[in-house]
């Protein structure tokens, strides 16, 4: 059993409901308009970001430290030397694309450490290729570590 509202109560409900809808619409419109507005909390954010751009990753030159490479190993050594260059390029791209991410050890843990691991594997493959037909070079692992230069 529903009870009918008197006429004046129906108008009041309609008026209040309409006012709420107008207020809500205004808030949505204002929020949408402000969504694309850049924050003005600190005008130096862009300047600080540009000033904090990382340097580049530099690694020791492996090719210049190799002994004479037998002809039978030359192609494999060349492929792995090219892979070392690719690894550095990829690490530098990652360095640029992750500016401002992570904590104080982010570059070491996320970029330089994994790069060193890849380089150790690659220089070991070079040493193995040479060692198949000549004396296997030692100490190439010392050329795996890279640094960030600013």
XYZ file of C-alpha atoms in Angstrom:
150
model
C 0.000 0.000 0.000
C 1.650 3.161 -1.139
C 0.830 6.495 0.207
C 0.662 9.363 -2.228
C 2.731 12.421 -1.464
C 0.917 15.688 -1.323
C 1.491 17.902 -4.338
C 3.848 20.314 -2.582
C 6.109 17.452 -1.395
C 6.463 16.157 -4.966
C 7.649 19.573 -6.105
C 10.167 19.785 -3.256
C 11.625 16.356 -4.142
C 11.837 17.311 -7.795
C 13.481 20.641 -6.951
C 16.053 19.082 -4.611
C 16.787 16.269 -7.066
C 17.235 18.753 -9.907
C 19.554 20.950 -7.852
C 21.676 17.934 -6.917
C 21.906 16.890 -10.562
C 23.012 20.381 -11.600
C 25.659 20.497 -8.837
C 26.953 17.051 -9.750
C 27.092 17.928 -13.450
C 29.027 21.089 -12.659
C 31.543 19.113 -10.609
C 32.016 16.607 -13.423
C 32.472 19.372 -16.002
C 34.952 21.238 -13.799
C 36.874 18.040 -13.051
C 37.050 17.177 -16.732
C 38.237 20.652 -17.655
C 40.969 20.543 -15.029
C 42.117 17.012 -15.883
C 44.395 18.218 -18.672
C 45.776 21.153 -16.729
C 49.391 20.682 -15.618
C 50.120 20.870 -11.931
C 51.543 24.147 -10.719
C 52.695 22.805 -7.358
C 56.341 23.233 -8.285
C 57.322 25.109 -11.407
C 60.832 23.595 -11.346
C 59.772 19.953 -11.838
C 60.664 19.939 -15.553
C 63.984 21.687 -14.966
C 64.901 19.230 -12.207
C 64.003 16.275 -14.415
C 66.157 17.577 -17.253
C 69.017 18.246 -14.876
C 68.726 14.720 -13.475
C 68.981 12.939 -16.824
C 71.360 10.018 -16.536
C 74.650 9.794 -18.320
C 75.645 6.828 -20.410
C 76.856 3.367 -19.626
C 80.459 2.691 -20.549
C 82.105 -0.700 -20.594
C 85.668 -1.879 -21.156
C 86.586 -2.719 -24.744
C 86.783 -6.482 -25.019
C 88.025 -6.638 -28.626
C 91.248 -4.802 -27.852
C 92.029 -7.204 -24.988
C 91.687 -10.413 -26.983
C 94.676 -12.452 -28.087
C 95.022 -13.404 -31.739
C 91.733 -14.961 -32.803
C 92.028 -18.155 -34.846
C 90.311 -18.006 -38.236
C 88.015 -20.869 -37.250
C 86.690 -18.826 -34.294
C 86.577 -15.410 -35.960
C 82.906 -15.489 -37.016
C 81.711 -16.583 -33.560
C 83.922 -14.020 -31.834
C 82.650 -11.263 -34.134
C 79.006 -12.217 -33.409
C 79.646 -12.082 -29.681
C 81.522 -8.769 -29.916
C 78.516 -7.350 -31.790
C 76.275 -8.775 -29.055
C 78.311 -6.896 -26.439
C 77.633 -3.656 -28.323
C 73.921 -4.492 -28.551
C 73.798 -5.167 -24.814
C 75.311 -1.747 -24.078
C 72.881 -0.032 -26.460
C 69.903 -1.756 -24.830
C 71.138 -0.837 -21.349
C 71.532 2.811 -22.384
C 67.986 2.842 -23.802
C 66.659 1.352 -20.570
C 68.620 3.943 -18.597
C 66.970 6.757 -20.579
C 63.482 5.262 -20.372
C 63.569 4.741 -16.593
C 64.693 8.192 -15.479
C 63.323 8.891 -12.015
C 62.236 5.339 -11.300
C 63.315 3.252 -8.355
C 65.431 4.118 -5.377
C 69.073 5.043 -4.978
C 70.351 1.644 -6.180
C 67.955 1.279 -9.105
C 70.549 1.755 -11.858
C 72.928 -0.737 -10.268
C 70.287 -3.358 -9.486
C 68.086 -3.065 -12.560
C 70.520 -2.092 -15.311
C 74.235 -2.434 -14.500
C 74.001 -5.719 -12.586
C 72.016 -7.594 -15.259
C 74.250 -6.082 -17.956
C 77.349 -7.410 -16.195
C 75.775 -10.883 -16.001
C 75.044 -10.837 -19.745
C 78.551 -9.607 -20.523
C 80.133 -12.355 -18.406
C 78.235 -14.970 -20.419
C 79.197 -13.336 -23.701
C 82.923 -12.968 -22.927
C 82.938 -16.589 -21.716
C 81.518 -17.642 -25.090
C 84.278 -15.655 -26.789
C 86.940 -17.341 -24.647
C 85.428 -20.760 -25.355
C 85.374 -20.102 -29.115
C 89.045 -19.119 -29.070
C 89.921 -22.007 -26.754
C 88.635 -24.606 -29.192
C 91.661 -24.170 -31.461
C 94.091 -22.038 -29.460
C 94.924 -21.288 -25.861
C 91.789 -20.154 -24.063
C 92.184 -16.572 -22.830
C 91.708 -15.989 -19.112
C 90.654 -12.940 -17.174
C 88.074 -11.715 -19.672
C 85.471 -11.680 -16.880
C 87.201 -8.597 -15.513
C 85.989 -6.748 -18.622
C 82.331 -7.450 -17.882
C 81.625 -4.708 -15.328
C 80.322 -1.426 -16.696
C 79.920 1.988 -15.119
C 77.592 4.927 -15.395
C 79.345 8.072 -16.597
C 77.598 11.397 -16.270
